[in-house]
Amino acid sequence: MNKSLLVSLGAVCFLVAGCATTYSAAEIEKMARDAVSRSFSERGIAKKERINQDAINLACSQAEHAGTPLSGDVVRKLEAAEAATIKYPADGKFLGDWKTGERVAQSGAGSTYSDKAGSPNGGNCYNCHQISKEEISHGTLGPSLYNYGKLRGNSDAVVKYTWGKIYNAKAFNACTNMPRFGQQGILTEAQMKDLMALLLDPSSPVNK
């Protein structure tokens, strides 16, 4: 929930109710959630459940609003629960085709109300990361992925970590902004394999 929305709603409620009425933070948050719920209109594949936060997102949002970081014990518990959701490829193969992976990484398509159910999503990776040396426009919310495999190698530990990070980044950083591509069903296993190849294949432009 956006903090400014809570503050604004709290101010409106205060003015309407008069100076004799005050609301707790929990009451203001509930009013804000109710307002968001009433304003959300389902269209196509965009269903109302999208506005519902799961345990880890709710904990991170509440910590951010309170201005108090989550305790180490809470973080470890939340991350352990997320780590338990990670599923590795049943065939034991982690790398697909880097050329297809590059298209997935550069695509921001999918998951909007105008998309058909079952249509493939993109990874939208460029929106937060630099992917190749040639890119002149890319996001900086996440670290650069240029030379990802060249710098890290392709040991079993690196391969499994990279898969896990793509599958469910919250297993490694509870309050990260990175989407949980596998755990949330945003990308298919095949798409994630192709992204793995983009990051780790020596022939990929990421590693040139």
PDB file of C-alpha atoms in Angstrom:
ATOM      1  CA  MET A   1       0.000   0.000   0.000  1.00  0.00           C
ATOM      2  CA  ASN A   2       1.404   3.422  -0.943  1.00  0.00           C
ATOM      3  CA  LYS A   3       2.336   5.402   2.165  1.00  0.00           C
ATOM      4  CA  SER A   4       1.195   8.714   0.692  1.00  0.00           C
ATOM      5  CA  LEU A   5      -2.217   7.159   0.028  1.00  0.00           C
ATOM      6  CA  LEU A   6      -2.536   6.191   3.677  1.00  0.00           C
ATOM      7  CA  VAL A   7      -1.518   9.652   4.818  1.00  0.00           C
ATOM      8  CA  SER A   8      -3.904  11.359   2.393  1.00  0.00           C
ATOM      9  CA  LEU A   9      -6.800   9.087   3.321  1.00  0.00           C
ATOM     10  CA  GLY A  10      -6.073   9.643   6.995  1.00  0.00           C
ATOM     11  CA  ALA A  11      -6.147  13.417   6.470  1.00  0.00           C
ATOM     12  CA  VAL A  12      -9.442  13.225   4.581  1.00  0.00           C
ATOM     13  CA  CYS A  13     -11.024  11.056   7.282  1.00  0.00           C
ATOM     14  CA  PHE A  14      -9.793  13.481   9.947  1.00  0.00           C
ATOM     15  CA  LEU A  15     -11.287  16.503   8.176  1.00  0.00           C
ATOM     16  CA  VAL A  16     -14.610  14.813   7.473  1.00  0.00           C
ATOM     17  CA  ALA A  17     -15.051  13.378  10.943  1.00  0.00           C
ATOM     18  CA  GLY A  18     -13.906  16.473  12.788  1.00  0.00           C
ATOM     19  CA  CYS A  19     -11.139  17.139  15.253  1.00  0.00           C
ATOM     20  CA  ALA A  20     -12.699  14.971  17.958  1.00  0.00           C
ATOM     21  CA  THR A  21     -12.202  11.792  15.955  1.00  0.00           C
ATOM     22  CA  THR A  22      -8.903  10.025  15.511  1.00  0.00           C
ATOM     23  CA  TYR A  23      -8.041   6.772  13.761  1.00  0.00           C
ATOM     24  CA  SER A  24      -5.358   4.232  14.483  1.00  0.00           C
ATOM     25  CA  ALA A  25      -2.812   3.297  11.852  1.00  0.00           C
ATOM     26  CA  ALA A  26      -4.545  -0.072  11.456  1.00  0.00           C
ATOM     27  CA  GLU A  27      -7.919   1.593  10.888  1.00  0.00           C
ATOM     28  CA  ILE A  28      -6.472   3.973   8.313  1.00  0.00           C
ATOM     29  CA  GLU A  29      -4.762   1.098   6.518  1.00  0.00           C
ATOM     30  CA  LYS A  30      -8.024  -0.863   6.414  1.00  0.00           C
ATOM     31  CA  MET A  31      -9.891   2.137   4.992  1.00  0.00           C
ATOM     32  CA  ALA A  32      -7.190   2.550   2.356  1.00  0.00           C
ATOM     33  CA  ARG A  33      -7.348  -1.133   1.407  1.00  0.00           C
ATOM     34  CA  ASP A  34     -11.135  -0.967   1.176  1.00  0.00           C
ATOM     35  CA  ALA A  35     -10.883   2.102  -1.054  1.00  0.00           C
ATOM     36  CA  VAL A  36      -8.411   0.363  -3.373  1.00  0.00           C
ATOM     37  CA  SER A  37     -10.608  -2.730  -3.497  1.00  0.00           C
ATOM     38  CA  ARG A  38     -13.690  -0.695  -4.429  1.00  0.00           C
ATOM     39  CA  SER A  39     -11.786   1.176  -7.138  1.00  0.00           C
ATOM     40  CA  PHE A  40     -10.351  -1.939  -8.825  1.00  0.00           C
ATOM     41  CA  SER A  41     -12.286  -3.114 -11.871  1.00  0.00           C
ATOM     42  CA  GLU A  42     -11.596  -6.572 -13.228  1.00  0.00           C
ATOM     43  CA  ARG A  43     -10.843  -6.674 -16.936  1.00  0.00           C
ATOM     44  CA  GLY A  44      -9.767  -9.725 -18.891  1.00  0.00           C
ATOM     45  CA  ILE A  45      -7.055 -11.652 -17.072  1.00  0.00           C
ATOM     46  CA  ALA A  46      -6.531  -8.826 -14.554  1.00  0.00           C
ATOM     47  CA  LYS A  47      -8.457 -10.234 -11.605  1.00  0.00           C
ATOM     48  CA  LYS A  48      -9.078  -8.678  -8.224  1.00  0.00           C
ATOM     49  CA  GLU A  49      -6.798 -11.103  -6.373  1.00  0.00           C
ATOM     50  CA  ARG A  50      -3.855  -9.144  -7.781  1.00  0.00           C
ATOM     51  CA  ILE A  51      -4.307  -6.522  -5.099  1.00  0.00           C
ATOM     52  CA  ASN A  52      -4.056  -9.070  -2.299  1.00  0.00           C
ATOM     53  CA  GLN A  53      -0.602  -9.313  -0.725  1.00  0.00           C
ATOM     54  CA  ASP A  54       0.854 -12.607   0.424  1.00  0.00           C
ATOM     55  CA  ALA A  55       2.671 -12.898   3.764  1.00  0.00           C
ATOM     56  CA  ILE A  56       6.086 -11.739   2.586  1.00  0.00           C
ATOM     57  CA  ASN A  57       4.839  -8.757   0.573  1.00  0.00           C
ATOM     58  CA  LEU A  58       2.598  -7.689   3.432  1.00  0.00           C
ATOM     59  CA  ALA A  59       5.449  -7.911   5.948  1.00  0.00           C
ATOM     60  CA  CYS A  60       7.754  -5.856   3.721  1.00  0.00           C
ATOM     61  CA  SER A  61       5.068  -3.230   3.047  1.00  0.00           C
ATOM     62  CA  GLN A  62       4.270  -2.843   6.730  1.00  0.00           C
ATOM     63  CA  ALA A  63       7.974  -2.528   7.594  1.00  0.00           C
ATOM     64  CA  GLU A  64       8.445   0.137   4.927  1.00  0.00           C
ATOM     65  CA  HIS A  65       5.433   2.127   6.117  1.00  0.00           C
ATOM     66  CA  ALA A  66       6.578   1.910   9.723  1.00  0.00           C
ATOM     67  CA  GLY A  67      10.103   2.938   8.764  1.00  0.00           C
ATOM     68  CA  THR A  68      11.429  -0.053  10.722  1.00  0.00           C
ATOM     69  CA  PRO A  69      13.392  -2.815   8.967  1.00  0.00           C
ATOM     70  CA  LEU A  70      12.312  -6.400   9.500  1.00  0.00           C
ATOM     71  CA  SER A  71      14.268  -8.207  12.199  1.00  0.00           C
ATOM     72  CA  GLY A  72      16.854 -10.761  11.170  1.00  0.00           C
ATOM     73  CA  ASP A  73      14.793 -13.626  12.564  1.00  0.00           C
ATOM     74  CA  VAL A  74      11.722 -12.560  10.598  1.00  0.00           C
ATOM     75  CA  VAL A  75      13.752 -12.154   7.401  1.00  0.00           C
ATOM     76  CA  ARG A  76      15.309 -15.595   7.765  1.00  0.00           C
ATOM     77  CA  LYS A  77      11.905 -17.186   8.360  1.00  0.00           C
ATOM     78  CA  LEU A  78      10.316 -15.446   5.370  1.00  0.00           C
ATOM     79  CA  GLU A  79      13.226 -16.249   3.057  1.00  0.00           C
ATOM     80  CA  ALA A  80      13.252 -19.897   4.143  1.00  0.00           C
ATOM     81  CA  ALA A  81       9.560 -20.187   3.278  1.00  0.00           C
ATOM     82  CA  GLU A  82      10.220 -18.704  -0.168  1.00  0.00           C
ATOM     83  CA  ALA A  83      13.262 -20.929  -0.745  1.00  0.00           C
ATOM     84  CA  ALA A  84      11.063 -23.968  -0.139  1.00  0.00           C
ATOM     85  CA  THR A  85       8.994 -23.020  -3.211  1.00  0.00           C
ATOM     86  CA  ILE A  86      11.922 -23.174  -5.658  1.00  0.00           C
ATOM     87  CA  LYS A  87      11.609 -26.019  -8.163  1.00  0.00           C
ATOM     88  CA  TYR A  88      14.635 -27.028 -10.202  1.00  0.00           C
ATOM     89  CA  PRO A  89      14.298 -28.521 -13.721  1.00  0.00           C
ATOM     90  CA  ALA A  90      13.119 -32.108 -13.528  1.00  0.00           C
ATOM     91  CA  ASP A  91      15.415 -33.089 -16.411  1.00  0.00           C
ATOM     92  CA  GLY A  92      18.442 -31.576 -14.671  1.00  0.00           C
ATOM     93  CA  LYS A  93      19.119 -29.240 -17.604  1.00  0.00           C
ATOM     94  CA  PHE A  94      19.352 -25.565 -16.679  1.00  0.00           C
ATOM     95  CA  LEU A  95      20.417 -23.879 -19.919  1.00  0.00           C
ATOM     96  CA  GLY A  96      18.311 -23.401 -23.017  1.00  0.00           C
ATOM     97  CA  ASP A  97      18.926 -21.118 -25.995  1.00  0.00           C
ATOM     98  CA  TRP A  98      20.454 -17.717 -25.274  1.00  0.00           C
ATOM     99  CA  LYS A  99      19.022 -16.177 -28.454  1.00  0.00           C
ATOM    100  CA  THR A 100      15.505 -16.990 -27.320  1.00  0.00           C
ATOM    101  CA  GLY A 101      16.485 -15.857 -23.828  1.00  0.00           C
ATOM    102  CA  GLU A 102      17.505 -12.470 -25.178  1.00  0.00           C
ATOM    103  CA  ARG A 103      14.059 -12.015 -26.713  1.00  0.00           C
ATOM    104  CA  VAL A 104      12.438 -12.975 -23.416  1.00  0.00           C
ATOM    105  CA  ALA A 105      14.663 -10.534 -21.514  1.00  0.00           C
ATOM    106  CA  GLN A 106      13.895  -7.671 -23.888  1.00  0.00           C
ATOM    107  CA  SER A 107      10.135  -8.251 -23.946  1.00  0.00           C
ATOM    108  CA  GLY A 108       7.832  -6.457 -21.555  1.00  0.00           C
ATOM    109  CA  ALA A 109       4.723  -8.145 -22.930  1.00  0.00           C
ATOM    110  CA  GLY A 110       2.128 -10.005 -20.935  1.00  0.00           C
ATOM    111  CA  SER A 111      -0.025 -10.026 -17.805  1.00  0.00           C
ATOM    112  CA  THR A 112      -2.114  -6.995 -18.801  1.00  0.00           C
ATOM    113  CA  TYR A 113      -5.891  -6.958 -19.032  1.00  0.00           C
ATOM    114  CA  SER A 114      -5.670  -6.908 -22.837  1.00  0.00           C
ATOM    115  CA  ASP A 115      -3.561 -10.080 -23.043  1.00  0.00           C
ATOM    116  CA  LYS A 116      -5.221 -13.407 -23.646  1.00  0.00           C
ATOM    117  CA  ALA A 117      -5.016 -16.070 -20.952  1.00  0.00           C
ATOM    118  CA  GLY A 118      -2.074 -18.353 -21.667  1.00  0.00           C
ATOM    119  CA  SER A 119      -0.242 -15.891 -23.906  1.00  0.00           C
ATOM    120  CA  PRO A 120       3.514 -15.845 -23.166  1.00  0.00           C
ATOM    121  CA  ASN A 121       4.938 -13.163 -20.907  1.00  0.00           C
ATOM    122  CA  GLY A 122       8.231 -11.387 -21.334  1.00  0.00           C
ATOM    123  CA  GLY A 123      10.824 -11.064 -18.616  1.00  0.00           C
ATOM    124  CA  ASN A 124      11.077  -7.271 -18.908  1.00  0.00           C
ATOM    125  CA  CYS A 125      14.660  -7.666 -17.613  1.00  0.00           C
ATOM    126  CA  TYR A 126      15.995  -4.571 -19.412  1.00  0.00           C
ATOM    127  CA  ASN A 127      13.646  -2.430 -17.335  1.00  0.00           C
ATOM    128  CA  CYS A 128      15.808  -3.008 -14.246  1.00  0.00           C
ATOM    129  CA  HIS A 129      19.149  -4.319 -15.554  1.00  0.00           C
ATOM    130  CA  GLN A 130      21.792  -3.672 -18.159  1.00  0.00           C
ATOM    131  CA  ILE A 131      22.026  -6.855 -20.214  1.00  0.00           C
ATOM    132  CA  SER A 132      24.581  -6.249 -22.948  1.00  0.00           C
ATOM    133  CA  LYS A 133      27.368  -3.777 -23.619  1.00  0.00           C
ATOM    134  CA  GLU A 134      25.518  -2.306 -26.589  1.00  0.00           C
ATOM    135  CA  GLU A 135      22.498  -1.174 -24.605  1.00  0.00           C
ATOM    136  CA  ILE A 136      22.192   2.587 -24.288  1.00  0.00           C
ATOM    137  CA  SER A 137      18.898   2.574 -22.413  1.00  0.00           C
ATOM    138  CA  HIS A 138      18.248   0.265 -19.481  1.00  0.00           C
ATOM    139  CA  GLY A 139      16.994   0.339 -15.926  1.00  0.00           C
ATOM    140  CA  THR A 140      19.214   0.700 -12.874  1.00  0.00           C
ATOM    141  CA  LEU A 141      16.927  -0.632 -10.141  1.00  0.00           C
ATOM    142  CA  GLY A 142      18.830  -3.911 -10.310  1.00  0.00           C
ATOM    143  CA  PRO A 143      22.561  -4.514 -10.861  1.00  0.00           C
ATOM    144  CA  SER A 144      24.106  -4.757 -14.312  1.00  0.00           C
ATOM    145  CA  LEU A 145      24.013  -8.290 -15.706  1.00  0.00           C
ATOM    146  CA  TYR A 146      26.723  -7.591 -18.279  1.00  0.00           C
ATOM    147  CA  ASN A 147      29.478 -10.241 -18.026  1.00  0.00           C
ATOM    148  CA  TYR A 148      27.348 -12.161 -15.530  1.00  0.00           C
ATOM    149  CA  GLY A 149      28.700 -15.586 -16.454  1.00  0.00           C
ATOM    150  CA  LYS A 150      32.150 -14.368 -17.402  1.00  0.00           C
ATOM    151  CA  LEU A 151      32.663 -13.001 -13.906  1.00  0.00           C
ATOM    152  CA  ARG A 152      31.002 -15.816 -11.955  1.00  0.00           C
ATOM    153  CA  GLY A 153      31.711 -18.932 -13.995  1.00  0.00           C
ATOM    154  CA  ASN A 154      29.275 -21.819 -14.338  1.00  0.00           C
ATOM    155  CA  SER A 155      29.877 -23.990 -11.293  1.00  0.00           C
ATOM    156  CA  ASP A 156      26.960 -26.003  -9.920  1.00  0.00           C
ATOM    157  CA  ALA A 157      26.619 -23.489  -7.088  1.00  0.00           C
ATOM    158  CA  VAL A 158      26.428 -20.532  -9.504  1.00  0.00           C
ATOM    159  CA  VAL A 159      23.973 -22.316 -11.800  1.00  0.00           C
ATOM    160  CA  LYS A 160      21.635 -23.270  -8.955  1.00  0.00           C
ATOM    161  CA  TYR A 161      21.860 -19.824  -7.371  1.00  0.00           C
ATOM    162  CA  THR A 162      21.040 -18.141 -10.682  1.00  0.00           C
ATOM    163  CA  TRP A 163      18.075 -20.440 -11.269  1.00  0.00           C
ATOM    164  CA  GLY A 164      16.819 -19.832  -7.753  1.00  0.00           C
ATOM    165  CA  LYS A 165      17.174 -16.080  -8.160  1.00  0.00           C
ATOM    166  CA  ILE A 166      15.089 -16.106 -11.326  1.00  0.00           C
ATOM    167  CA  TYR A 167      12.560 -18.547  -9.890  1.00  0.00           C
ATOM    168  CA  ASN A 168      12.044 -16.726  -6.589  1.00  0.00           C
ATOM    169  CA  ALA A 169      14.335 -13.816  -5.755  1.00  0.00           C
ATOM    170  CA  LYS A 170      12.646 -13.339  -2.392  1.00  0.00           C
ATOM    171  CA  ALA A 171      14.341 -16.517  -1.183  1.00  0.00           C
ATOM    172  CA  PHE A 172      17.574 -14.485  -1.181  1.00  0.00           C
ATOM    173  CA  ASN A 173      16.299 -10.994  -0.375  1.00  0.00           C
ATOM    174  CA  ALA A 174      12.913 -10.878   1.333  1.00  0.00           C
ATOM    175  CA  CYS A 175      11.934  -7.381   0.238  1.00  0.00           C
ATOM    176  CA  THR A 176      13.488  -7.317  -3.217  1.00  0.00           C
ATOM    177  CA  ASN A 177      11.532  -5.703  -6.055  1.00  0.00           C
ATOM    178  CA  MET A 178      12.496  -8.479  -8.459  1.00  0.00           C
ATOM    179  CA  PRO A 179       9.494 -10.498  -9.681  1.00  0.00           C
ATOM    180  CA  ARG A 180       9.187 -14.145  -8.640  1.00  0.00           C
ATOM    181  CA  PHE A 181       9.172 -15.396 -12.221  1.00  0.00           C
ATOM    182  CA  GLY A 182       8.829 -19.106 -11.489  1.00  0.00           C
ATOM    183  CA  GLN A 183       6.967 -19.088  -8.194  1.00  0.00           C
ATOM    184  CA  GLN A 184       4.328 -16.717  -9.547  1.00  0.00           C
ATOM    185  CA  GLY A 185       4.067 -18.487 -12.911  1.00  0.00           C
ATOM    186  CA  ILE A 186       5.159 -15.389 -14.838  1.00  0.00           C
ATOM    187  CA  LEU A 187       7.620 -17.331 -17.007  1.00  0.00           C
ATOM    188  CA  THR A 188       7.603 -20.977 -18.054  1.00  0.00           C
ATOM    189  CA  GLU A 189      10.412 -23.374 -17.206  1.00  0.00           C
ATOM    190  CA  ALA A 190      11.554 -23.238 -20.840  1.00  0.00           C
ATOM    191  CA  GLN A 191      11.718 -19.428 -20.761  1.00  0.00           C
ATOM    192  CA  MET A 192      13.738 -19.505 -17.551  1.00  0.00           C
ATOM    193  CA  LYS A 193      16.170 -21.969 -19.124  1.00  0.00           C
ATOM    194  CA  ASP A 194      16.601 -19.583 -22.037  1.00  0.00           C
ATOM    195  CA  LEU A 195      17.296 -16.701 -19.629  1.00  0.00           C
ATOM    196  CA  MET A 196      19.829 -18.899 -17.848  1.00  0.00           C
ATOM    197  CA  ALA A 197      21.606 -19.434 -21.167  1.00  0.00           C
ATOM    198  CA  LEU A 198      21.587 -15.695 -21.808  1.00  0.00           C
ATOM    199  CA  LEU A 199      23.346 -15.138 -18.484  1.00  0.00           C
ATOM    200  CA  LEU A 200      25.749 -18.086 -18.484  1.00  0.00           C
ATOM    201  CA  ASP A 201      26.466 -19.231 -22.047  1.00  0.00           C
ATOM    202  CA  PRO A 202      29.926 -17.962 -23.137  1.00  0.00           C
ATOM    203  CA  SER A 203      28.469 -17.261 -26.609  1.00  0.00           C
ATOM    204  CA  SER A 204      25.810 -14.921 -25.214  1.00  0.00           C
ATOM    205  CA  PRO A 205      26.251 -11.155 -25.747  1.00  0.00           C
ATOM    206  CA  VAL A 206      26.051 -10.847 -21.967  1.00  0.00           C
ATOM    207  CA  ASN A 207      29.466 -12.475 -21.718  1.00  0.00           C
ATOM    208  CA  LYS A 208      31.221 -10.801 -24.659  1.00  0.00           C
TER     209      LYS A 208
END
